[in-house]
Tab-separated table of C-alpha atoms and ligand atoms in Angstrom:
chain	number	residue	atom	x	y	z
P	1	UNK	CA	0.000	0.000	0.000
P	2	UNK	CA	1.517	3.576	-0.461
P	3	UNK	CA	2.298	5.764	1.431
P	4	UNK	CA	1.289	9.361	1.537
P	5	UNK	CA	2.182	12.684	3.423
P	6	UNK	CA	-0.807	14.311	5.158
P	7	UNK	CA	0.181	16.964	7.312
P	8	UNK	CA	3.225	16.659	9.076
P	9	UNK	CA	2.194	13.121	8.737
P	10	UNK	CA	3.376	10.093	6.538
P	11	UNK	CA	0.704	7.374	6.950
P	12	UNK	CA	-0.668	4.678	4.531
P	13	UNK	CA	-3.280	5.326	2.064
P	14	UNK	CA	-5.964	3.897	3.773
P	15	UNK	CA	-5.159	6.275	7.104
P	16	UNK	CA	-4.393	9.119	4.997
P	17	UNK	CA	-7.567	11.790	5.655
P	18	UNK	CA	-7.973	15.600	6.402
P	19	UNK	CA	-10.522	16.761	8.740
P	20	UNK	CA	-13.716	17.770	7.551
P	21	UNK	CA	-14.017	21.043	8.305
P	22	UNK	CA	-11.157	21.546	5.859
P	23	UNK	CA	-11.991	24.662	3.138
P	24	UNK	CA	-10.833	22.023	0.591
P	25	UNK	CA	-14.128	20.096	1.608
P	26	UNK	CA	-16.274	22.816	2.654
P	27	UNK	CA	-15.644	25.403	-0.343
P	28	UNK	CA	-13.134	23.166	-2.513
P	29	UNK	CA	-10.733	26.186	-1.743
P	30	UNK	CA	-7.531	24.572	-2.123
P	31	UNK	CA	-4.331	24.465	-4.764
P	32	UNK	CA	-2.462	21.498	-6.335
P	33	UNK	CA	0.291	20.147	-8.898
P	34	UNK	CA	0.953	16.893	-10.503
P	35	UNK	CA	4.406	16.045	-11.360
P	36	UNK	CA	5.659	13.111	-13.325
P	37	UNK	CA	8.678	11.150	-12.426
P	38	UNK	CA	11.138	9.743	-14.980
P	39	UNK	CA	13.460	6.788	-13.980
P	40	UNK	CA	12.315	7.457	-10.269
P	41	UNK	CA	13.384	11.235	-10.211
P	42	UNK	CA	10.795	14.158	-10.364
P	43	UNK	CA	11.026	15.844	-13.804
P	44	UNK	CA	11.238	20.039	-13.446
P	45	UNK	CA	10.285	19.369	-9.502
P	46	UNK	CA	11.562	23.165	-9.309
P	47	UNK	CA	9.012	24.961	-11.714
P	48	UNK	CA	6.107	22.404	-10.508
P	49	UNK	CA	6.674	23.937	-6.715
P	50	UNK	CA	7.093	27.160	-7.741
P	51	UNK	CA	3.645	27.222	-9.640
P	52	UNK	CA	1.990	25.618	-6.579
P	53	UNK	CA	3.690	28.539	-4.221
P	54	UNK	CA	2.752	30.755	-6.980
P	55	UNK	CA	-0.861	29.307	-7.304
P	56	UNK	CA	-1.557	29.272	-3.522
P	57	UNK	CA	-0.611	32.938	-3.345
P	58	UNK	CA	-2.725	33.868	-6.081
P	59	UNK	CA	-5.791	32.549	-4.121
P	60	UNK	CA	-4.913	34.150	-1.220
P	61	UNK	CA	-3.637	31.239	0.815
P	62	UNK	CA	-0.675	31.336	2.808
P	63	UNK	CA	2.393	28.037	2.386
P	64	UNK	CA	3.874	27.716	5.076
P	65	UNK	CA	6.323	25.699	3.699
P	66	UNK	CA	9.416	26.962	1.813
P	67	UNK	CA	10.035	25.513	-1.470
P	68	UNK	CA	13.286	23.321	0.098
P	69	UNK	CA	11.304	22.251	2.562
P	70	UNK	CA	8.345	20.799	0.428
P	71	UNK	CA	11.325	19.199	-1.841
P	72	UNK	CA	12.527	17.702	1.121
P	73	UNK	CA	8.937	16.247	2.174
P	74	UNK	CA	8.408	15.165	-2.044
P	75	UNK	CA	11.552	13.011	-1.984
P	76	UNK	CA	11.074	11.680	1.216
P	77	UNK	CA	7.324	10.207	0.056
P	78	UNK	CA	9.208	9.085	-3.175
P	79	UNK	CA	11.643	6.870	-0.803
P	80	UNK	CA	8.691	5.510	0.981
P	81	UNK	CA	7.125	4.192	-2.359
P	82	UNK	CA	9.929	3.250	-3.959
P	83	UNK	CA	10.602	1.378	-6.817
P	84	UNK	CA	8.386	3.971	-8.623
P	85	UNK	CA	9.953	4.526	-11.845
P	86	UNK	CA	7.700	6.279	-13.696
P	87	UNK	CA	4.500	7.900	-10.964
P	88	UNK	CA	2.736	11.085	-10.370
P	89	UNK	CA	3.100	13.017	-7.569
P	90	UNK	CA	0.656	15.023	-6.111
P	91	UNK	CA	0.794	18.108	-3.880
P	92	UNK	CA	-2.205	19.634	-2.573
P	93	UNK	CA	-2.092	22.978	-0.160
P	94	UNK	CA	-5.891	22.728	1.209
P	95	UNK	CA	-7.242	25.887	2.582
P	96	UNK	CA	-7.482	24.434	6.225
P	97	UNK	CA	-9.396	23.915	8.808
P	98	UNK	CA	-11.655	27.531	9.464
P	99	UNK	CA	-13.816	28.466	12.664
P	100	UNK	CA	-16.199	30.169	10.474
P	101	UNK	CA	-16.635	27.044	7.630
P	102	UNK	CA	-15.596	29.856	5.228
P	103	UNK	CA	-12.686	32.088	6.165
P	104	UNK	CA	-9.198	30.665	6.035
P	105	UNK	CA	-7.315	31.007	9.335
P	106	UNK	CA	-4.005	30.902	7.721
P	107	UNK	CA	-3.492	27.091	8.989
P	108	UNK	CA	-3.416	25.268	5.702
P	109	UNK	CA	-2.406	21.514	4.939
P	110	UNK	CA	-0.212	19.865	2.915
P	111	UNK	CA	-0.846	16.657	0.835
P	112	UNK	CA	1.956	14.692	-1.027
P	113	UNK	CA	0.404	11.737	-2.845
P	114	UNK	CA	2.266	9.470	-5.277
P	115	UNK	CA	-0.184	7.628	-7.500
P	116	UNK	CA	0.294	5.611	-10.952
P	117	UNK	CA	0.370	7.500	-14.251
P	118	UNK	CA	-2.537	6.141	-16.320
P	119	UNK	CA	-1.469	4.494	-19.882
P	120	UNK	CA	-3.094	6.718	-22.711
P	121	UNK	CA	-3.257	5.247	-26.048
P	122	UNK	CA	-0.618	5.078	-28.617
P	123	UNK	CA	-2.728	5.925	-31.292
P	124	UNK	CA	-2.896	9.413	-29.611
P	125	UNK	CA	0.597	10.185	-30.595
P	126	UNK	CA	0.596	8.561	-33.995
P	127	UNK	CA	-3.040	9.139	-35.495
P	128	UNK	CA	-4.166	12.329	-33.474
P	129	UNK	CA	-6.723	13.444	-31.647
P	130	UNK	CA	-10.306	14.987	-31.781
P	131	UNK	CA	-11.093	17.676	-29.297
P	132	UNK	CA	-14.491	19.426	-28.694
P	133	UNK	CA	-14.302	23.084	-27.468
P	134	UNK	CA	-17.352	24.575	-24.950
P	135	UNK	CA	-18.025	28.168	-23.219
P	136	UNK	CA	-16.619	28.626	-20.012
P	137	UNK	CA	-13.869	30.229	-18.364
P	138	UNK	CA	-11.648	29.279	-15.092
P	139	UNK	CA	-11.339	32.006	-13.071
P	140	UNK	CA	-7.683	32.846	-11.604
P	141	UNK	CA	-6.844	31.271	-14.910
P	142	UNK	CA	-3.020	30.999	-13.941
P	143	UNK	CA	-3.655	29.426	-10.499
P	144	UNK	CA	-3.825	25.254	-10.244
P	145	UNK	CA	-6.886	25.142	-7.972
P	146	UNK	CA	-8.694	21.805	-7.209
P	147	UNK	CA	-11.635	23.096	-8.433
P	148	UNK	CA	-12.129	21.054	-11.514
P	149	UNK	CA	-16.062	21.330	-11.714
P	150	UNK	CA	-16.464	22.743	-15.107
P	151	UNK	CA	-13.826	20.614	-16.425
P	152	UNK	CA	-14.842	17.243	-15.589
P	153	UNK	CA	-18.398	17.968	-16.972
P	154	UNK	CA	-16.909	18.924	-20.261
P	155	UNK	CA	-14.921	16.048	-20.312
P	156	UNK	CA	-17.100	13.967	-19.758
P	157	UNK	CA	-19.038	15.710	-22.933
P	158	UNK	CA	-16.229	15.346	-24.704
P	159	UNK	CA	-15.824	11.449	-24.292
P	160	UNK	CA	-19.651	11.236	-25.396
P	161	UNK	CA	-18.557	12.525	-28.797
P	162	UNK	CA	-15.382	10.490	-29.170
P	163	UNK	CA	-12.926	13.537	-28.305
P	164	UNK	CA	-10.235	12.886	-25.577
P	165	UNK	CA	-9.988	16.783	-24.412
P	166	UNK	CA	-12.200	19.602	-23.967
P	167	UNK	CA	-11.014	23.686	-25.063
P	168	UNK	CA	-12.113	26.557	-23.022
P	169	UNK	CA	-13.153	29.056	-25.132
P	170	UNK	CA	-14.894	32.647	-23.966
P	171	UNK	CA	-18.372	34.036	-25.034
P	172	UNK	CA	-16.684	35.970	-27.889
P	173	UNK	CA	-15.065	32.551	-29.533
P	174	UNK	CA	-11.411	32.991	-28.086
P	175	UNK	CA	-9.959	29.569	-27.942
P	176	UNK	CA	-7.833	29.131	-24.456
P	177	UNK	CA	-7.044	25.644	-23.605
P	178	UNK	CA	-8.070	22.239	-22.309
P	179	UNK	CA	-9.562	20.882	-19.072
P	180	UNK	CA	-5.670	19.613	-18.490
P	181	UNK	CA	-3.551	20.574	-20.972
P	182	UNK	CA	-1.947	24.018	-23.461
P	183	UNK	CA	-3.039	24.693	-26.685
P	184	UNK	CA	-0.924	24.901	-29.549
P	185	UNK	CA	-1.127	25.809	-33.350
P	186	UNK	CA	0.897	26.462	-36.174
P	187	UNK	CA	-0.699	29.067	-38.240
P	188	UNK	CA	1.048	30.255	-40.885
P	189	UNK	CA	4.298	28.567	-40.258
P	190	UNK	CA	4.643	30.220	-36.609
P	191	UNK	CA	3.840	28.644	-33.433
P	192	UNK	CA	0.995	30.221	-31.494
P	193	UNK	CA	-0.009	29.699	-28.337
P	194	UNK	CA	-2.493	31.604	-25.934
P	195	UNK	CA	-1.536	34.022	-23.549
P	196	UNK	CA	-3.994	35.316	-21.242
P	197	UNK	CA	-6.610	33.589	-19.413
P	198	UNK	CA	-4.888	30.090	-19.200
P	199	UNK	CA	-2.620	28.391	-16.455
P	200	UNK	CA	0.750	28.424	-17.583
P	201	UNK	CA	1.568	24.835	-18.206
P	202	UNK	CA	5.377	23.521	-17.558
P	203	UNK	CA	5.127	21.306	-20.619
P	204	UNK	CA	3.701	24.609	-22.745
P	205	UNK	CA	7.117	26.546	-21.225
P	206	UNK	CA	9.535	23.021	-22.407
P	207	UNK	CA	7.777	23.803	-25.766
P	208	UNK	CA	7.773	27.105	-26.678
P	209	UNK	CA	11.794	26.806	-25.544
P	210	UNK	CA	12.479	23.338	-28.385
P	211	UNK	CA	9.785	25.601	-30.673
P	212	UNK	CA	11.815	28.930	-31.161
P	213	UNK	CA	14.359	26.663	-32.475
P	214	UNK	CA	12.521	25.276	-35.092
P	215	UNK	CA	9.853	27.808	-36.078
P	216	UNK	CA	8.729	31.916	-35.453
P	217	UNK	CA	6.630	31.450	-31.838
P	218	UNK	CA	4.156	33.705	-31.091
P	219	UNK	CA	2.049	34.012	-27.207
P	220	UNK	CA	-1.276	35.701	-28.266
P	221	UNK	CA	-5.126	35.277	-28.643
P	222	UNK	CA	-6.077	32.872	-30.650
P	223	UNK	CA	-9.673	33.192	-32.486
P	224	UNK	CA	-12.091	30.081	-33.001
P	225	UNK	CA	-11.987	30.657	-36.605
P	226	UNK	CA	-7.924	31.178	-36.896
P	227	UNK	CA	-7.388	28.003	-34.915
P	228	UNK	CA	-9.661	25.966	-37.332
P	229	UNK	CA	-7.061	27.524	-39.979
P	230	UNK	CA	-4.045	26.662	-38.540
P	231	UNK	CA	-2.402	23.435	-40.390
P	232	UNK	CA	-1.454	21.841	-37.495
P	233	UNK	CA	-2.960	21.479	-33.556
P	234	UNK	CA	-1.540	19.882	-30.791
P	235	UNK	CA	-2.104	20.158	-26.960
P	236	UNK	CA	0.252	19.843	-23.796
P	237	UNK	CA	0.599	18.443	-20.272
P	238	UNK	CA	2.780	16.752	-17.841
P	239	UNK	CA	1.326	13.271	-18.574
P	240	UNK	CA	0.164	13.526	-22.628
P	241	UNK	CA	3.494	15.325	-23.644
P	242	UNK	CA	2.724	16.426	-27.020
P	243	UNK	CA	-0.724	15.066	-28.611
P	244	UNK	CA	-1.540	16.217	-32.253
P	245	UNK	CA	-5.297	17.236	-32.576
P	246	UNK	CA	-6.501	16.601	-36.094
P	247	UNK	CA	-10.407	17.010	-35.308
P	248	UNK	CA	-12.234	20.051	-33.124
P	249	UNK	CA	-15.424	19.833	-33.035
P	250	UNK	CA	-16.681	18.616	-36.450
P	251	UNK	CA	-14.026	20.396	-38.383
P	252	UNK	CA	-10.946	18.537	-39.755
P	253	UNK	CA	-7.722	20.122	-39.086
P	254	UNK	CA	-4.872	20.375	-42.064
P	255	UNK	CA	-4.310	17.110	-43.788
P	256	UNK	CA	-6.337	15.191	-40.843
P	257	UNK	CA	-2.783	13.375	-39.696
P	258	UNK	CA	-0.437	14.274	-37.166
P	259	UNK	CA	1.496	17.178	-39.174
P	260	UNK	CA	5.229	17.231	-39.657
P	261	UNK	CA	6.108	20.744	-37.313
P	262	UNK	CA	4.246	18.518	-34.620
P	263	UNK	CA	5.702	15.401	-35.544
P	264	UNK	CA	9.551	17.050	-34.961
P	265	UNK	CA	8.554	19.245	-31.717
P	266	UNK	CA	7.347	15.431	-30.392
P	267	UNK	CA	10.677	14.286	-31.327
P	268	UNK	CA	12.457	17.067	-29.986
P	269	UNK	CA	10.264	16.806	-26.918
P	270	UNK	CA	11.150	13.167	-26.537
P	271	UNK	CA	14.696	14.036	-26.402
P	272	UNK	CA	14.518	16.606	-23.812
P	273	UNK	CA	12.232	14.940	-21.512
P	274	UNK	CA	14.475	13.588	-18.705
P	275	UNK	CA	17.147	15.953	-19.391
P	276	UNK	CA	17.040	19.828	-18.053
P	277	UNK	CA	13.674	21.395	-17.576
P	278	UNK	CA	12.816	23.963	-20.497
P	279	UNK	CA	16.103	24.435	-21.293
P	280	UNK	CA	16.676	23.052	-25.121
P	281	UNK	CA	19.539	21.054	-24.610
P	282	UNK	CA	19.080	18.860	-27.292
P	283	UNK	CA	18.198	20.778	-30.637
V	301	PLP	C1	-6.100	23.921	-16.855
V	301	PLP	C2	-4.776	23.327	-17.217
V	301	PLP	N1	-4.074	23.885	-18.235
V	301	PLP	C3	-2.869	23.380	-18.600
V	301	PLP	C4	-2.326	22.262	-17.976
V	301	PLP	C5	-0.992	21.719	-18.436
V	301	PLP	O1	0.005	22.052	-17.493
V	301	PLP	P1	1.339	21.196	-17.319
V	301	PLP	O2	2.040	21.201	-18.630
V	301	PLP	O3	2.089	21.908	-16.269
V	301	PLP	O4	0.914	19.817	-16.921
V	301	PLP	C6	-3.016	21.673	-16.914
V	301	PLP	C7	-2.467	20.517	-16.216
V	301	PLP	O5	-3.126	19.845	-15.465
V	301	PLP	C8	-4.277	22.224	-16.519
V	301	PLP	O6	-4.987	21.685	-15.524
Protein backbone atom coordinates (compact mmCIF):
# COMPACT_ATOMS: atom_id res chain seq x y z
CA UNK A 1 0.00 0.00 0.00
CA UNK A 2 1.52 3.58 -0.46
CA UNK A 3 2.30 5.76 1.43
CA UNK A 4 1.29 9.36 1.54
CA UNK A 5 2.18 12.68 3.42
CA UNK A 6 -0.81 14.31 5.16
CA UNK A 7 0.18 16.96 7.31
CA UNK A 8 3.22 16.66 9.08
CA UNK A 9 2.19 13.12 8.74
CA UNK A 10 3.38 10.09 6.54
CA UNK A 11 0.70 7.37 6.95
CA UNK A 12 -0.67 4.68 4.53
CA UNK A 13 -3.28 5.33 2.06
CA UNK A 14 -5.96 3.90 3.77
CA UNK A 15 -5.16 6.28 7.10
CA UNK A 16 -4.39 9.12 5.00
CA UNK A 17 -7.57 11.79 5.66
CA UNK A 18 -7.97 15.60 6.40
CA UNK A 19 -10.52 16.76 8.74
CA UNK A 20 -13.72 17.77 7.55
CA UNK A 21 -14.02 21.04 8.30
CA UNK A 22 -11.16 21.55 5.86
CA UNK A 23 -11.99 24.66 3.14
CA UNK A 24 -10.83 22.02 0.59
CA UNK A 25 -14.13 20.10 1.61
CA UNK A 26 -16.27 22.82 2.65
CA UNK A 27 -15.64 25.40 -0.34
CA UNK A 28 -13.13 23.17 -2.51
CA UNK A 29 -10.73 26.19 -1.74
CA UNK A 30 -7.53 24.57 -2.12
CA UNK A 31 -4.33 24.47 -4.76
CA UNK A 32 -2.46 21.50 -6.34
CA UNK A 33 0.29 20.15 -8.90
CA UNK A 34 0.95 16.89 -10.50
CA UNK A 35 4.41 16.04 -11.36
CA UNK A 36 5.66 13.11 -13.32
CA UNK A 37 8.68 11.15 -12.43
CA UNK A 38 11.14 9.74 -14.98
CA UNK A 39 13.46 6.79 -13.98
CA UNK A 40 12.31 7.46 -10.27
CA UNK A 41 13.38 11.24 -10.21
CA UNK A 42 10.79 14.16 -10.36
CA UNK A 43 11.03 15.84 -13.80
CA UNK A 44 11.24 20.04 -13.45
CA UNK A 45 10.28 19.37 -9.50
CA UNK A 46 11.56 23.17 -9.31
CA UNK A 47 9.01 24.96 -11.71
CA UNK A 48 6.11 22.40 -10.51
CA UNK A 49 6.67 23.94 -6.71
CA UNK A 50 7.09 27.16 -7.74
CA UNK A 51 3.64 27.22 -9.64
CA UNK A 52 1.99 25.62 -6.58
CA UNK A 53 3.69 28.54 -4.22
CA UNK A 54 2.75 30.75 -6.98
CA UNK A 55 -0.86 29.31 -7.30
CA UNK A 56 -1.56 29.27 -3.52
CA UNK A 57 -0.61 32.94 -3.34
CA UNK A 58 -2.73 33.87 -6.08
CA UNK A 59 -5.79 32.55 -4.12
CA UNK A 60 -4.91 34.15 -1.22
CA UNK A 61 -3.64 31.24 0.82
CA UNK A 62 -0.67 31.34 2.81
CA UNK A 63 2.39 28.04 2.39
CA UNK A 64 3.87 27.72 5.08
CA UNK A 65 6.32 25.70 3.70
CA UNK A 66 9.42 26.96 1.81
CA UNK A 67 10.03 25.51 -1.47
CA UNK A 68 13.29 23.32 0.10
CA UNK A 69 11.30 22.25 2.56
CA UNK A 70 8.35 20.80 0.43
CA UNK A 71 11.32 19.20 -1.84
CA UNK A 72 12.53 17.70 1.12
CA UNK A 73 8.94 16.25 2.17
CA UNK A 74 8.41 15.17 -2.04
CA UNK A 75 11.55 13.01 -1.98
CA UNK A 76 11.07 11.68 1.22
CA UNK A 77 7.32 10.21 0.06
CA UNK A 78 9.21 9.09 -3.18
CA UNK A 79 11.64 6.87 -0.80
CA UNK A 80 8.69 5.51 0.98
CA UNK A 81 7.12 4.19 -2.36
CA UNK A 82 9.93 3.25 -3.96
CA UNK A 83 10.60 1.38 -6.82
CA UNK A 84 8.39 3.97 -8.62
CA UNK A 85 9.95 4.53 -11.85
CA UNK A 86 7.70 6.28 -13.70
CA UNK A 87 4.50 7.90 -10.96
CA UNK A 88 2.74 11.08 -10.37
CA UNK A 89 3.10 13.02 -7.57
CA UNK A 90 0.66 15.02 -6.11
CA UNK A 91 0.79 18.11 -3.88
CA UNK A 92 -2.21 19.63 -2.57
CA UNK A 93 -2.09 22.98 -0.16
CA UNK A 94 -5.89 22.73 1.21
CA UNK A 95 -7.24 25.89 2.58
CA UNK A 96 -7.48 24.43 6.23
CA UNK A 97 -9.40 23.91 8.81
CA UNK A 98 -11.65 27.53 9.46
CA UNK A 99 -13.82 28.47 12.66
CA UNK A 100 -16.20 30.17 10.47
CA UNK A 101 -16.64 27.04 7.63
CA UNK A 102 -15.60 29.86 5.23
CA UNK A 103 -12.69 32.09 6.16
CA UNK A 104 -9.20 30.66 6.03
CA UNK A 105 -7.31 31.01 9.34
CA UNK A 106 -4.00 30.90 7.72
CA UNK A 107 -3.49 27.09 8.99
CA UNK A 108 -3.42 25.27 5.70
CA UNK A 109 -2.41 21.51 4.94
CA UNK A 110 -0.21 19.87 2.92
CA UNK A 111 -0.85 16.66 0.84
CA UNK A 112 1.96 14.69 -1.03
CA UNK A 113 0.40 11.74 -2.84
CA UNK A 114 2.27 9.47 -5.28
CA UNK A 115 -0.18 7.63 -7.50
CA UNK A 116 0.29 5.61 -10.95
CA UNK A 117 0.37 7.50 -14.25
CA UNK A 118 -2.54 6.14 -16.32
CA UNK A 119 -1.47 4.49 -19.88
CA UNK A 120 -3.09 6.72 -22.71
CA UNK A 121 -3.26 5.25 -26.05
CA UNK A 122 -0.62 5.08 -28.62
CA UNK A 123 -2.73 5.92 -31.29
CA UNK A 124 -2.90 9.41 -29.61
CA UNK A 125 0.60 10.18 -30.60
CA UNK A 126 0.60 8.56 -34.00
CA UNK A 127 -3.04 9.14 -35.50
CA UNK A 128 -4.17 12.33 -33.47
CA UNK A 129 -6.72 13.44 -31.65
CA UNK A 130 -10.31 14.99 -31.78
CA UNK A 131 -11.09 17.68 -29.30
CA UNK A 132 -14.49 19.43 -28.69
CA UNK A 133 -14.30 23.08 -27.47
CA UNK A 134 -17.35 24.57 -24.95
CA UNK A 135 -18.03 28.17 -23.22
CA UNK A 136 -16.62 28.63 -20.01
CA UNK A 137 -13.87 30.23 -18.36
CA UNK A 138 -11.65 29.28 -15.09
CA UNK A 139 -11.34 32.01 -13.07
CA UNK A 140 -7.68 32.85 -11.60
CA UNK A 141 -6.84 31.27 -14.91
CA UNK A 142 -3.02 31.00 -13.94
CA UNK A 143 -3.65 29.43 -10.50
CA UNK A 144 -3.82 25.25 -10.24
CA UNK A 145 -6.89 25.14 -7.97
CA UNK A 146 -8.69 21.81 -7.21
CA UNK A 147 -11.64 23.10 -8.43
CA UNK A 148 -12.13 21.05 -11.51
CA UNK A 149 -16.06 21.33 -11.71
CA UNK A 150 -16.46 22.74 -15.11
CA UNK A 151 -13.83 20.61 -16.42
CA UNK A 152 -14.84 17.24 -15.59
CA UNK A 153 -18.40 17.97 -16.97
CA UNK A 154 -16.91 18.92 -20.26
CA UNK A 155 -14.92 16.05 -20.31
CA UNK A 156 -17.10 13.97 -19.76
CA UNK A 157 -19.04 15.71 -22.93
CA UNK A 158 -16.23 15.35 -24.70
CA UNK A 159 -15.82 11.45 -24.29
CA UNK A 160 -19.65 11.24 -25.40
CA UNK A 161 -18.56 12.52 -28.80
CA UNK A 162 -15.38 10.49 -29.17
CA UNK A 163 -12.93 13.54 -28.31
CA UNK A 164 -10.24 12.89 -25.58
CA UNK A 165 -9.99 16.78 -24.41
CA UNK A 166 -12.20 19.60 -23.97
CA UNK A 167 -11.01 23.69 -25.06
CA UNK A 168 -12.11 26.56 -23.02
CA UNK A 169 -13.15 29.06 -25.13
CA UNK A 170 -14.89 32.65 -23.97
CA UNK A 171 -18.37 34.04 -25.03
CA UNK A 172 -16.68 35.97 -27.89
CA UNK A 173 -15.06 32.55 -29.53
CA UNK A 174 -11.41 32.99 -28.09
CA UNK A 175 -9.96 29.57 -27.94
CA UNK A 176 -7.83 29.13 -24.46
CA UNK A 177 -7.04 25.64 -23.60
CA UNK A 178 -8.07 22.24 -22.31
CA UNK A 179 -9.56 20.88 -19.07
CA UNK A 180 -5.67 19.61 -18.49
CA UNK A 181 -3.55 20.57 -20.97
CA UNK A 182 -1.95 24.02 -23.46
CA UNK A 183 -3.04 24.69 -26.68
CA UNK A 184 -0.92 24.90 -29.55
CA UNK A 185 -1.13 25.81 -33.35
CA UNK A 186 0.90 26.46 -36.17
CA UNK A 187 -0.70 29.07 -38.24
CA UNK A 188 1.05 30.25 -40.88
CA UNK A 189 4.30 28.57 -40.26
CA UNK A 190 4.64 30.22 -36.61
CA UNK A 191 3.84 28.64 -33.43
CA UNK A 192 0.99 30.22 -31.49
CA UNK A 193 -0.01 29.70 -28.34
CA UNK A 194 -2.49 31.60 -25.93
CA UNK A 195 -1.54 34.02 -23.55
CA UNK A 196 -3.99 35.32 -21.24
CA UNK A 197 -6.61 33.59 -19.41
CA UNK A 198 -4.89 30.09 -19.20
CA UNK A 199 -2.62 28.39 -16.45
CA UNK A 200 0.75 28.42 -17.58
CA UNK A 201 1.57 24.84 -18.21
CA UNK A 202 5.38 23.52 -17.56
CA UNK A 203 5.13 21.31 -20.62
CA UNK A 204 3.70 24.61 -22.74
CA UNK A 205 7.12 26.55 -21.23
CA UNK A 206 9.53 23.02 -22.41
CA UNK A 207 7.78 23.80 -25.77
CA UNK A 208 7.77 27.11 -26.68
CA UNK A 209 11.79 26.81 -25.54
CA UNK A 210 12.48 23.34 -28.39
CA UNK A 211 9.79 25.60 -30.67
CA UNK A 212 11.82 28.93 -31.16
CA UNK A 213 14.36 26.66 -32.48
CA UNK A 214 12.52 25.28 -35.09
CA UNK A 215 9.85 27.81 -36.08
CA UNK A 216 8.73 31.92 -35.45
CA UNK A 217 6.63 31.45 -31.84
CA UNK A 218 4.16 33.70 -31.09
CA UNK A 219 2.05 34.01 -27.21
CA UNK A 220 -1.28 35.70 -28.27
CA UNK A 221 -5.13 35.28 -28.64
CA UNK A 222 -6.08 32.87 -30.65
CA UNK A 223 -9.67 33.19 -32.49
CA UNK A 224 -12.09 30.08 -33.00
CA UNK A 225 -11.99 30.66 -36.60
CA UNK A 226 -7.92 31.18 -36.90
CA UNK A 227 -7.39 28.00 -34.92
CA UNK A 228 -9.66 25.97 -37.33
CA UNK A 229 -7.06 27.52 -39.98
CA UNK A 230 -4.05 26.66 -38.54
CA UNK A 231 -2.40 23.44 -40.39
CA UNK A 232 -1.45 21.84 -37.49
CA UNK A 233 -2.96 21.48 -33.56
CA UNK A 234 -1.54 19.88 -30.79
CA UNK A 235 -2.10 20.16 -26.96
CA UNK A 236 0.25 19.84 -23.80
CA UNK A 237 0.60 18.44 -20.27
CA UNK A 238 2.78 16.75 -17.84
CA UNK A 239 1.33 13.27 -18.57
CA UNK A 240 0.16 13.53 -22.63
CA UNK A 241 3.49 15.32 -23.64
CA UNK A 242 2.72 16.43 -27.02
CA UNK A 243 -0.72 15.07 -28.61
CA UNK A 244 -1.54 16.22 -32.25
CA UNK A 245 -5.30 17.24 -32.58
CA UNK A 246 -6.50 16.60 -36.09
CA UNK A 247 -10.41 17.01 -35.31
CA UNK A 248 -12.23 20.05 -33.12
CA UNK A 249 -15.42 19.83 -33.03
CA UNK A 250 -16.68 18.62 -36.45
CA UNK A 251 -14.03 20.40 -38.38
CA UNK A 252 -10.95 18.54 -39.76
CA UNK A 253 -7.72 20.12 -39.09
CA UNK A 254 -4.87 20.38 -42.06
CA UNK A 255 -4.31 17.11 -43.79
CA UNK A 256 -6.34 15.19 -40.84
CA UNK A 257 -2.78 13.38 -39.70
CA UNK A 258 -0.44 14.27 -37.17
CA UNK A 259 1.50 17.18 -39.17
CA UNK A 260 5.23 17.23 -39.66
CA UNK A 261 6.11 20.74 -37.31
CA UNK A 262 4.25 18.52 -34.62
CA UNK A 263 5.70 15.40 -35.54
CA UNK A 264 9.55 17.05 -34.96
CA UNK A 265 8.55 19.25 -31.72
CA UNK A 266 7.35 15.43 -30.39
CA UNK A 267 10.68 14.29 -31.33
CA UNK A 268 12.46 17.07 -29.99
CA UNK A 269 10.26 16.81 -26.92
CA UNK A 270 11.15 13.17 -26.54
CA UNK A 271 14.70 14.04 -26.40
CA UNK A 272 14.52 16.61 -23.81
CA UNK A 273 12.23 14.94 -21.51
CA UNK A 274 14.47 13.59 -18.70
CA UNK A 275 17.15 15.95 -19.39
CA UNK A 276 17.04 19.83 -18.05
CA UNK A 277 13.67 21.40 -17.58
CA UNK A 278 12.82 23.96 -20.50
CA UNK A 279 16.10 24.44 -21.29
CA UNK A 280 16.68 23.05 -25.12
CA UNK A 281 19.54 21.05 -24.61
CA UNK A 282 19.08 18.86 -27.29
CA UNK A 283 18.20 20.78 -30.64
C1 LIG B 1 -6.10 23.92 -16.86
C2 LIG B 1 -4.78 23.33 -17.22
N1 LIG B 1 -4.07 23.88 -18.24
C3 LIG B 1 -2.87 23.38 -18.60
C4 LIG B 1 -2.33 22.26 -17.98
C5 LIG B 1 -0.99 21.72 -18.44
O1 LIG B 1 0.00 22.05 -17.49
P1 LIG B 1 1.34 21.20 -17.32
O2 LIG B 1 2.04 21.20 -18.63
O3 LIG B 1 2.09 21.91 -16.27
O4 LIG B 1 0.91 19.82 -16.92
C6 LIG B 1 -3.02 21.67 -16.91
C7 LIG B 1 -2.47 20.52 -16.22
O5 LIG B 1 -3.13 19.85 -15.47
C8 LIG B 1 -4.28 22.22 -16.52
O6 LIG B 1 -4.99 21.68 -15.52
Amino acid sequence: MKTVYVDGKFLPWDKAVIPVDDLAVLRGYAVCDIIKTIGGHPYCLDAHIDRLLSSAEKVGLTPVWTKAEIKKIVFEVLEKNAPMDEANIRILVTGGSSPDFFSPADNPRLIVLVTDIPALPAQWYTKGVKVITFVQQRSIADAKATNYIPAVLALKKAKAQGAVEALYMTPDKMVLEGTTSNLFALVDGTLVTPEKGVLKGITRKTVLALGEKLFPVSEQDLSLDTLLSASELFITGTNKGIVPVIQVDDHIIGTGMPGPGTRALMSAMADQVGRSCNSPSVI
